[in-house]
Amino acid sequence: MRKTLFPLFLIVLAFALVACSSDTSAPAEGNGSSSEGEASNNNEGNNEGRPDSYNIQMTTGTTTGVYYPLGAAFTEFFTREIDYIQASSQATNGSVQNLNFMQQGESNMALTPIGTLWEAYNGEGPFSGNAYEDVRILAALYPNVNHFVARKDAALTSIADIEGRNFAPGATGSATEIESRQTLEAYGVDYDSVNHNFVGFTEATDLMRNRQVDAAMIMAGIPAAAVSEMTATADGVLLSYDDDIIAKMQEQYPWYIEFIISAESYENQDEDVKTVAQLNMLVVDASMPEEVAYDLVKTFWEKIDQLQDAHAVVAQFDVENAVTGLADVPLHPGAEKYYKEVGVLQ
């Protein structure tokens, strides 16, 4: 009789253990839920589609440009404010390299001006035959401004005077180098006629100080650290673009806007300087989950005040302008969802 009852006892015990296990796991299913009143603060009140953790590798620019400190601030901010995000940033030669890294899967977030982004998306310019159709925009941020800086004693009265001289057009694989080429071509200067020094902003500043180049192109937001260094310590002066050149560039490259660098923006700059600019974009790869992109954009704009100390250029960020000047490059669906919620998109 005992031999018969003992196995029956084990079966009953097993069922009891299973029931207890089911009871203790049931509340866990509700750990990510909230009441209806809390839903707006918890992304619809659930974590459906959100990963337990998500890594962001962000590419920026050279260490004396604006992209570099912004990228560091953005990744620290996202890591702190979104509990499942782990983000880091790294310096690069600039936007062309940034987009190449993203296309190759070596990063998944970047900063880039819209001109370079348009070329990447459409497979033109440095991306000829290698279109990056899976790049998506999270936000338009602020204008990236062309600063053509010449040494005062080089006696350049026009950008066209750089022909045959020593010039730092930007690092290889950067949007700055593309801007230099387009600017010189608009002025009718044979790009190959100048003596190129393909260096980043830090090296370009040193070359200016050492009188090894007559001018340099710095493409960055205002104020740009490299331009501040050049005007303060390398006898640098800003040259204006001519009106007809601006019109010519706008006709060929429709993303350009005319831009005035106000007097006193930099040391020893007594007058306004006329130039061109284009909007900078925060971009990601299309493979980023919609919920992640939504959380990034929502957190970014709703806590933008926490980024004010990152760089003076943050004061120019405005959610109302976040979907302007996109040149038909698509928004990420997660970003689009947020902009519709706040009425920026219809």
mmCIF file of C-alpha atoms in Angstrom:
data_model
loop_
_atom_site.group_PDB
_atom_site.id
_atom_site.type_symbol
_atom_site.label_atom_id
_atom_site.label_comp_id
_atom_site.label_asym_id
_atom_site.label_seq_id
_atom_site.Cartn_x
_atom_site.Cartn_y
_atom_site.Cartn_z
ATOM 1 C CA MET A 1 0.000 0.000 0.000
ATOM 2 C CA ARG A 2 2.854 2.407 0.879
ATOM 3 C CA LYS A 3 4.519 1.616 -2.516
ATOM 4 C CA THR A 4 1.307 2.720 -4.265
ATOM 5 C CA LEU A 5 0.765 5.926 -2.285
ATOM 6 C CA PHE A 6 4.324 7.248 -2.455
ATOM 7 C CA PRO A 7 4.403 7.836 -6.253
ATOM 8 C CA LEU A 8 0.920 9.387 -6.008
ATOM 9 C CA PHE A 9 2.253 11.753 -3.334
ATOM 10 C CA LEU A 10 5.100 12.827 -5.612
ATOM 11 C CA ILE A 11 2.696 13.588 -8.460
ATOM 12 C CA VAL A 12 0.500 15.746 -6.213
ATOM 13 C CA LEU A 13 3.586 17.562 -4.880
ATOM 14 C CA ALA A 14 4.782 18.286 -8.411
ATOM 15 C CA PHE A 15 1.440 19.811 -9.380
ATOM 16 C CA ALA A 16 1.515 21.986 -6.261
ATOM 17 C CA LEU A 17 4.992 23.269 -7.076
ATOM 18 C CA VAL A 18 3.933 24.148 -10.627
ATOM 19 C CA ALA A 19 0.892 26.050 -9.325
ATOM 20 C CA CYS A 20 3.057 28.003 -6.873
ATOM 21 C CA SER A 21 5.492 28.824 -9.617
ATOM 22 C CA SER A 22 2.666 30.122 -11.842
ATOM 23 C CA ASP A 23 1.289 32.280 -9.042
ATOM 24 C CA THR A 24 4.636 33.979 -8.341
ATOM 25 C CA SER A 25 5.363 34.699 -12.020
ATOM 26 C CA ALA A 26 1.981 36.267 -12.800
ATOM 27 C CA PRO A 27 2.708 39.704 -11.281
ATOM 28 C CA ALA A 28 5.932 39.928 -13.267
ATOM 29 C CA GLU A 29 3.907 40.282 -16.449
ATOM 30 C CA GLY A 30 2.543 43.544 -15.107
ATOM 31 C CA ASN A 31 5.881 45.073 -14.021
ATOM 32 C CA GLY A 32 6.014 47.292 -17.118
ATOM 33 C CA SER A 33 2.404 48.402 -16.924
ATOM 34 C CA SER A 34 0.986 51.524 -15.403
ATOM 35 C CA SER A 35 -2.338 53.150 -14.741
ATOM 36 C CA GLU A 36 -3.987 55.165 -17.499
ATOM 37 C CA GLY A 37 -2.901 58.372 -15.791
ATOM 38 C CA GLU A 38 0.773 57.385 -16.020
ATOM 39 C CA ALA A 39 0.669 56.247 -19.645
ATOM 40 C CA SER A 40 1.908 59.498 -21.195
ATOM 41 C CA ASN A 41 5.019 59.373 -19.018
ATOM 42 C CA ASN A 42 5.786 55.774 -19.883
ATOM 43 C CA ASN A 43 5.388 55.662 -23.661
ATOM 44 C CA GLU A 44 1.803 54.461 -23.879
ATOM 45 C CA GLY A 45 2.066 52.685 -20.532
ATOM 46 C CA ASN A 46 4.015 49.611 -21.677
ATOM 47 C CA ASN A 47 7.369 48.490 -22.979
ATOM 48 C CA GLU A 48 6.129 46.490 -25.939
ATOM 49 C CA GLY A 49 8.789 46.335 -28.611
ATOM 50 C CA ARG A 50 11.439 47.925 -26.405
ATOM 51 C CA PRO A 51 14.575 45.894 -25.827
ATOM 52 C CA ASP A 52 15.964 45.166 -22.378
ATOM 53 C CA SER A 53 19.114 46.954 -23.526
ATOM 54 C CA TYR A 54 20.164 48.800 -26.661
ATOM 55 C CA ASN A 55 23.661 49.971 -27.575
ATOM 56 C CA ILE A 56 24.288 53.144 -29.537
ATOM 57 C CA GLN A 57 27.627 53.820 -31.182
ATOM 58 C CA MET A 58 27.656 57.425 -32.385
ATOM 59 C CA THR A 59 30.142 58.957 -34.809
ATOM 60 C CA THR A 60 30.793 62.705 -34.637
ATOM 61 C CA GLY A 61 33.676 64.694 -36.170
ATOM 62 C CA THR A 62 37.111 66.098 -35.475
ATOM 63 C CA THR A 63 37.892 67.071 -31.894
ATOM 64 C CA THR A 64 37.845 70.843 -32.476
ATOM 65 C CA GLY A 65 34.571 70.851 -34.414
ATOM 66 C CA VAL A 66 31.095 71.234 -32.938
ATOM 67 C CA TYR A 67 30.041 67.645 -33.687
ATOM 68 C CA TYR A 68 32.543 66.157 -31.242
ATOM 69 C CA PRO A 69 31.350 67.825 -27.996
ATOM 70 C CA LEU A 70 27.721 67.517 -29.108
ATOM 71 C CA GLY A 71 28.076 63.791 -29.725
ATOM 72 C CA ALA A 72 29.681 63.260 -26.330
ATOM 73 C CA ALA A 73 26.889 65.232 -24.644
ATOM 74 C CA PHE A 74 24.146 63.418 -26.566
ATOM 75 C CA THR A 75 25.397 59.933 -25.714
ATOM 76 C CA GLU A 76 25.897 60.771 -22.044
ATOM 77 C CA PHE A 77 22.383 62.256 -21.983
ATOM 78 C CA PHE A 78 20.716 59.254 -23.652
ATOM 79 C CA THR A 79 22.518 56.808 -21.365
ATOM 80 C CA ARG A 80 21.433 58.748 -18.283
ATOM 81 C CA GLU A 81 17.835 59.454 -19.278
ATOM 82 C CA ILE A 82 16.725 56.204 -20.978
ATOM 83 C CA ASP A 83 17.259 53.229 -18.724
ATOM 84 C CA TYR A 84 17.831 50.616 -21.434
ATOM 85 C CA ILE A 85 20.222 52.730 -23.538
ATOM 86 C CA GLN A 86 24.007 52.421 -23.400
ATOM 87 C CA ALA A 87 25.568 54.996 -25.725
ATOM 88 C CA SER A 88 29.087 56.090 -26.599
ATOM 89 C CA SER A 89 30.609 58.450 -29.159
ATOM 90 C CA GLN A 90 33.847 58.641 -31.103
ATOM 91 C CA ALA A 91 35.754 61.231 -33.130
ATOM 92 C CA THR A 92 35.952 60.807 -36.912
ATOM 93 C CA ASN A 93 37.053 62.738 -39.983
ATOM 94 C CA GLY A 94 33.484 63.943 -40.415
ATOM 95 C CA SER A 95 30.147 63.229 -42.001
ATOM 96 C CA VAL A 96 31.186 61.216 -45.074
ATOM 97 C CA GLN A 97 33.072 58.824 -42.836
ATOM 98 C CA ASN A 98 30.192 58.870 -40.334
ATOM 99 C CA LEU A 99 27.712 57.687 -42.959
ATOM 100 C CA ASN A 100 30.127 55.102 -44.349
ATOM 101 C CA PHE A 101 30.570 53.682 -40.845
ATOM 102 C CA MET A 102 26.805 53.508 -40.381
ATOM 103 C CA GLN A 103 26.256 51.843 -43.728
ATOM 104 C CA GLN A 104 28.917 49.269 -42.842
ATOM 105 C CA GLY A 105 27.257 48.542 -39.491
ATOM 106 C CA GLU A 106 30.144 49.932 -37.419
ATOM 107 C CA SER A 107 27.924 52.605 -35.855
ATOM 108 C CA ASN A 108 24.205 53.344 -35.707
ATOM 109 C CA MET A 109 23.915 57.077 -34.998
ATOM 110 C CA ALA A 110 25.667 60.093 -36.502
ATOM 111 C CA LEU A 111 25.678 63.805 -37.135
ATOM 112 C CA THR A 112 25.803 65.040 -40.723
ATOM 113 C CA PRO A 113 24.853 68.098 -42.760
ATOM 114 C CA ILE A 114 21.915 67.613 -45.101
ATOM 115 C CA GLY A 115 24.008 68.007 -48.261
ATOM 116 C CA THR A 116 26.196 65.021 -47.440
ATOM 117 C CA LEU A 117 23.163 63.088 -46.245
ATOM 118 C CA TRP A 118 21.317 63.769 -49.508
ATOM 119 C CA GLU A 119 24.294 62.531 -51.517
ATOM 120 C CA ALA A 120 24.523 59.367 -49.404
ATOM 121 C CA TYR A 121 20.809 58.602 -49.682
ATOM 122 C CA ASN A 122 20.817 59.182 -53.441
ATOM 123 C CA GLY A 123 24.189 57.580 -54.178
ATOM 124 C CA GLU A 124 25.874 60.690 -55.524
ATOM 125 C CA GLY A 125 29.162 62.502 -54.957
ATOM 126 C CA PRO A 126 31.441 60.452 -52.678
ATOM 127 C CA PHE A 127 28.674 57.816 -52.439
ATOM 128 C CA SER A 128 28.374 57.306 -56.205
ATOM 129 C CA GLY A 129 27.312 53.725 -56.867
ATOM 130 C CA ASN A 130 26.908 53.078 -53.146
ATOM 131 C CA ALA A 131 23.616 54.673 -52.102
ATOM 132 C CA TYR A 132 22.756 54.427 -48.414
ATOM 133 C CA GLU A 133 18.991 54.031 -48.692
ATOM 134 C CA ASP A 134 18.576 52.800 -45.109
ATOM 135 C CA VAL A 135 19.619 56.028 -43.415
ATOM 136 C CA ARG A 136 16.856 57.792 -41.474
ATOM 137 C CA ILE A 137 16.550 61.225 -39.847
ATOM 138 C CA LEU A 138 15.704 61.749 -36.170
ATOM 139 C CA ALA A 139 15.892 65.560 -36.183
ATOM 140 C CA ALA A 140 17.146 68.661 -37.955
ATOM 141 C CA LEU A 141 19.210 70.578 -35.410
ATOM 142 C CA TYR A 142 21.026 73.791 -36.417
ATOM 143 C CA PRO A 143 22.787 75.391 -39.397
ATOM 144 C CA ASN A 144 26.296 74.231 -40.301
ATOM 145 C CA VAL A 145 28.103 77.329 -41.515
ATOM 146 C CA ASN A 146 30.931 77.624 -44.046
ATOM 147 C CA HIS A 147 33.779 79.658 -42.534
ATOM 148 C CA PHE A 148 36.464 80.529 -45.105
ATOM 149 C CA VAL A 149 39.333 81.739 -42.925
ATOM 150 C CA ALA A 150 42.447 83.339 -44.437
ATOM 151 C CA ARG A 151 45.620 84.592 -42.821
ATOM 152 C CA LYS A 152 45.518 88.381 -42.810
ATOM 153 C CA ASP A 153 49.065 88.693 -44.155
ATOM 154 C CA ALA A 154 48.299 86.282 -47.021
ATOM 155 C CA ALA A 155 46.499 89.232 -48.629
ATOM 156 C CA LEU A 156 43.520 87.275 -49.974
ATOM 157 C CA THR A 157 40.755 89.741 -50.819
ATOM 158 C CA SER A 158 38.440 87.113 -52.366
ATOM 159 C CA ILE A 159 37.961 83.386 -52.007
ATOM 160 C CA ALA A 160 38.987 83.145 -55.672
ATOM 161 C CA ASP A 161 42.483 84.308 -54.680
ATOM 162 C CA ILE A 162 43.209 80.898 -53.151
ATOM 163 C CA GLU A 163 44.102 79.551 -56.606
ATOM 164 C CA GLY A 164 47.689 78.311 -56.583
ATOM 165 C CA ARG A 165 48.050 78.905 -52.836
ATOM 166 C CA ASN A 166 48.345 76.632 -49.786
ATOM 167 C CA PHE A 167 44.923 75.585 -48.496
ATOM 168 C CA ALA A 168 43.456 73.334 -45.802
ATOM 169 C CA PRO A 169 40.126 72.164 -47.299
ATOM 170 C CA GLY A 170 39.261 69.742 -44.483
ATOM 171 C CA ALA A 171 40.013 66.161 -43.577
ATOM 172 C CA THR A 172 39.681 63.487 -46.208
ATOM 173 C CA GLY A 173 36.198 61.981 -45.987
ATOM 174 C CA SER A 174 34.622 65.046 -44.410
ATOM 175 C CA ALA A 175 31.752 67.289 -45.449
ATOM 176 C CA THR A 176 34.132 70.227 -45.034
ATOM 177 C CA GLU A 177 36.301 68.935 -47.869
ATOM 178 C CA ILE A 178 33.199 68.606 -50.069
ATOM 179 C CA GLU A 179 32.227 72.194 -49.194
ATOM 180 C CA SER A 180 35.703 73.383 -50.179
ATOM 181 C CA ARG A 181 35.490 71.676 -53.545
ATOM 182 C CA GLN A 182 32.002 73.040 -54.268
ATOM 183 C CA THR A 183 32.985 76.551 -53.184
ATOM 184 C CA LEU A 184 36.123 76.686 -55.314
ATOM 185 C CA GLU A 185 34.296 75.250 -58.311
ATOM 186 C CA ALA A 186 31.604 77.928 -57.945
ATOM 187 C CA TYR A 187 34.354 80.548 -58.051
ATOM 188 C CA GLY A 188 35.838 78.968 -61.165
ATOM 189 C CA VAL A 189 38.957 77.836 -59.324
ATOM 190 C CA ASP A 190 40.442 74.530 -60.461
ATOM 191 C CA TYR A 191 40.360 72.489 -57.266
ATOM 192 C CA ASP A 192 43.553 70.699 -58.203
ATOM 193 C CA SER A 193 45.348 74.029 -58.669
ATOM 194 C CA VAL A 194 45.595 74.628 -54.922
ATOM 195 C CA ASN A 195 48.140 72.949 -52.674
ATOM 196 C CA HIS A 196 45.933 70.788 -50.456
ATOM 197 C CA ASN A 197 46.552 69.953 -46.837
ATOM 198 C CA PHE A 198 43.858 67.398 -45.988
ATOM 199 C CA VAL A 199 43.766 67.775 -42.226
ATOM 200 C CA GLY A 200 41.237 68.163 -39.434
ATOM 201 C CA PHE A 201 40.419 71.423 -37.715
ATOM 202 C CA THR A 202 43.116 71.116 -35.037
ATOM 203 C CA GLU A 203 45.873 70.552 -37.581
ATOM 204 C CA ALA A 204 44.495 73.299 -39.824
ATOM 205 C CA THR A 205 44.738 75.738 -36.923
ATOM 206 C CA ASP A 206 48.354 74.747 -36.305
ATOM 207 C CA LEU A 207 49.177 75.168 -39.997
ATOM 208 C CA MET A 208 47.659 78.649 -39.925
ATOM 209 C CA ARG A 209 49.696 79.605 -36.864
ATOM 210 C CA ASN A 210 52.863 78.280 -38.496
ATOM 211 C CA ARG A 211 52.115 80.171 -41.727
ATOM 212 C CA GLN A 212 52.093 76.891 -43.687
ATOM 213 C CA VAL A 213 48.677 77.510 -45.243
ATOM 214 C CA ASP A 214 47.129 80.721 -46.521
ATOM 215 C CA ALA A 215 43.532 79.740 -45.768
ATOM 216 C CA ALA A 216 41.332 76.992 -44.368
ATOM 217 C CA MET A 217 37.705 75.966 -44.596
ATOM 218 C CA ILE A 218 35.909 75.296 -41.326
ATOM 219 C CA MET A 219 32.372 73.994 -41.658
ATOM 220 C CA ALA A 220 30.717 74.080 -38.241
ATOM 221 C CA GLY A 221 28.091 75.704 -36.083
ATOM 222 C CA ILE A 222 28.674 79.101 -34.510
ATOM 223 C CA PRO A 223 30.802 79.549 -32.520
ATOM 224 C CA ALA A 224 33.334 77.082 -33.948
ATOM 225 C CA ALA A 225 36.309 76.461 -31.680
ATOM 226 C CA ALA A 226 38.755 76.212 -34.581
ATOM 227 C CA VAL A 227 37.629 79.553 -36.024
ATOM 228 C CA SER A 228 37.905 81.157 -32.595
ATOM 229 C CA GLU A 229 41.477 79.848 -32.373
ATOM 230 C CA MET A 230 42.362 81.047 -35.864
ATOM 231 C CA THR A 231 41.011 84.571 -35.421
ATOM 232 C CA ALA A 232 42.497 84.938 -31.946
ATOM 233 C CA THR A 233 45.914 83.304 -32.337
ATOM 234 C CA ALA A 234 46.661 82.828 -36.062
ATOM 235 C CA ASP A 235 45.841 86.263 -37.506
ATOM 236 C CA GLY A 236 42.814 84.741 -39.248
ATOM 237 C CA VAL A 237 40.112 86.757 -41.004
ATOM 238 C CA LEU A 238 36.775 85.575 -42.406
ATOM 239 C CA LEU A 239 36.080 86.122 -46.108
ATOM 240 C CA SER A 240 32.556 86.654 -47.438
ATOM 241 C CA TYR A 241 30.936 84.776 -50.313
ATOM 242 C CA ASP A 242 29.850 86.935 -53.253
ATOM 243 C CA ASP A 243 26.104 87.208 -53.929
ATOM 244 C CA ASP A 244 26.345 85.686 -57.399
ATOM 245 C CA ILE A 245 28.321 82.731 -56.037
ATOM 246 C CA ILE A 246 25.687 82.095 -53.369
ATOM 247 C CA ALA A 247 22.941 82.141 -56.014
ATOM 248 C CA LYS A 248 24.958 79.797 -58.204
ATOM 249 C CA MET A 249 25.497 77.321 -55.367
ATOM 250 C CA GLN A 250 21.835 77.433 -54.352
ATOM 251 C CA GLU A 251 20.790 76.648 -57.903
ATOM 252 C CA GLN A 252 23.094 73.638 -58.098
ATOM 253 C CA TYR A 253 22.704 72.486 -54.480
ATOM 254 C CA PRO A 254 19.199 73.441 -53.279
ATOM 255 C CA TRP A 255 19.853 72.666 -49.617
ATOM 256 C CA TYR A 256 22.077 75.748 -49.201
ATOM 257 C CA ILE A 257 20.793 78.818 -47.375
ATOM 258 C CA GLU A 258 22.366 82.257 -47.276
ATOM 259 C CA PHE A 259 23.768 82.934 -43.816
ATOM 260 C CA ILE A 260 25.215 85.979 -42.050
ATOM 261 C CA ILE A 261 27.957 85.500 -39.468
ATOM 262 C CA SER A 262 27.187 88.510 -37.305
ATOM 263 C CA ALA A 263 29.939 90.931 -36.422
ATOM 264 C CA GLU A 264 31.715 90.114 -33.167
ATOM 265 C CA SER A 265 30.875 86.417 -33.456
ATOM 266 C CA TYR A 266 34.644 85.909 -33.363
ATOM 267 C CA GLU A 267 37.548 87.937 -32.035
ATOM 268 C CA ASN A 268 38.771 90.639 -34.429
ATOM 269 C CA GLN A 269 35.642 90.253 -36.603
ATOM 270 C CA ASP A 270 34.335 93.807 -36.890
ATOM 271 C CA GLU A 271 31.816 93.317 -39.715
ATOM 272 C CA ASP A 272 29.104 90.896 -40.782
ATOM 273 C CA VAL A 273 30.326 88.100 -43.047
ATOM 274 C CA LYS A 274 28.054 86.632 -45.731
ATOM 275 C CA THR A 275 28.351 82.919 -46.399
ATOM 276 C CA VAL A 276 26.296 79.756 -46.972
ATOM 277 C CA ALA A 277 25.017 77.162 -44.539
ATOM 278 C CA GLN A 278 23.002 73.972 -44.424
ATOM 279 C CA LEU A 279 21.120 72.259 -41.642
ATOM 280 C CA ASN A 280 22.724 69.543 -39.543
ATOM 281 C CA MET A 281 20.882 66.293 -39.005
ATOM 282 C CA LEU A 282 20.863 63.676 -36.260
ATOM 283 C CA VAL A 283 20.532 60.383 -38.134
ATOM 284 C CA VAL A 284 20.306 56.660 -37.424
ATOM 285 C CA ASP A 285 20.121 53.443 -39.386
ATOM 286 C CA ALA A 286 16.665 52.199 -40.437
ATOM 287 C CA SER A 287 17.284 48.992 -38.469
ATOM 288 C CA MET A 288 16.754 50.865 -35.183
ATOM 289 C CA PRO A 289 13.441 49.689 -33.636
ATOM 290 C CA GLU A 290 10.618 52.206 -33.917
ATOM 291 C CA GLU A 291 10.116 52.283 -30.147
ATOM 292 C CA VAL A 292 13.796 53.079 -29.543
ATOM 293 C CA ALA A 293 13.776 55.936 -32.058
ATOM 294 C CA TYR A 294 10.564 57.283 -30.519
ATOM 295 C CA ASP A 295 12.060 57.240 -27.016
ATOM 296 C CA LEU A 296 15.252 58.958 -28.222
ATOM 297 C CA VAL A 297 13.386 61.782 -29.958
ATOM 298 C CA LYS A 298 10.787 62.255 -27.210
ATOM 299 C CA THR A 299 13.444 62.362 -24.487
ATOM 300 C CA PHE A 300 15.690 64.632 -26.553
ATOM 301 C CA TRP A 301 13.112 67.356 -27.132
ATOM 302 C CA GLU A 302 11.286 67.140 -23.809
ATOM 303 C CA LYS A 303 14.523 67.421 -21.809
ATOM 304 C CA ILE A 304 16.504 69.646 -24.185
ATOM 305 C CA ASP A 305 17.209 72.095 -21.350
ATOM 306 C CA GLN A 306 19.591 69.514 -19.883
ATOM 307 C CA LEU A 307 21.817 69.872 -22.964
ATOM 308 C CA GLN A 308 22.142 73.664 -22.861
ATOM 309 C CA ASP A 309 25.601 73.513 -21.287
ATOM 310 C CA ALA A 310 26.973 71.128 -23.909
ATOM 311 C CA HIS A 311 27.643 73.870 -26.470
ATOM 312 C CA ALA A 312 26.375 77.359 -27.255
ATOM 313 C CA VAL A 313 24.861 76.028 -30.486
ATOM 314 C CA VAL A 314 22.204 74.078 -28.535
ATOM 315 C CA ALA A 315 20.384 77.372 -28.023
ATOM 316 C CA GLN A 316 19.539 77.195 -31.746
ATOM 317 C CA PHE A 317 17.730 73.830 -31.439
ATOM 318 C CA ASP A 318 13.967 74.117 -31.885
ATOM 319 C CA VAL A 319 11.477 71.267 -32.178
ATOM 320 C CA GLU A 320 9.376 73.427 -34.500
ATOM 321 C CA ASN A 321 12.231 73.265 -37.033
ATOM 322 C CA ALA A 322 13.040 69.593 -36.469
ATOM 323 C CA VAL A 323 11.471 68.423 -39.736
ATOM 324 C CA THR A 324 12.533 71.312 -41.984
ATOM 325 C CA GLY A 325 15.057 71.131 -44.802
ATOM 326 C CA LEU A 326 15.086 67.327 -45.016
ATOM 327 C CA ALA A 327 15.577 67.310 -48.825
ATOM 328 C CA ASP A 328 13.264 64.285 -49.195
ATOM 329 C CA VAL A 329 15.434 62.053 -46.997
ATOM 330 C CA PRO A 330 12.918 60.097 -44.842
ATOM 331 C CA LEU A 331 12.333 60.460 -41.148
ATOM 332 C CA HIS A 332 12.594 57.361 -38.983
ATOM 333 C CA PRO A 333 9.042 56.095 -38.252
ATOM 334 C CA GLY A 334 9.655 56.452 -34.516
ATOM 335 C CA ALA A 335 10.609 60.109 -34.962
ATOM 336 C CA GLU A 336 7.658 60.674 -37.272
ATOM 337 C CA LYS A 337 5.323 59.266 -34.610
ATOM 338 C CA TYR A 338 6.567 61.759 -32.013
ATOM 339 C CA TYR A 339 6.400 64.774 -34.332
ATOM 340 C CA LYS A 340 2.804 63.929 -35.187
ATOM 341 C CA GLU A 341 1.957 63.646 -31.494
ATOM 342 C CA VAL A 342 3.272 67.151 -30.769
ATOM 343 C CA GLY A 343 1.774 68.679 -33.905
ATOM 344 C CA VAL A 344 5.012 69.403 -35.781
ATOM 345 C CA LEU A 345 3.848 66.999 -38.507
ATOM 346 C CA GLN A 346 0.260 66.595 -39.684
#
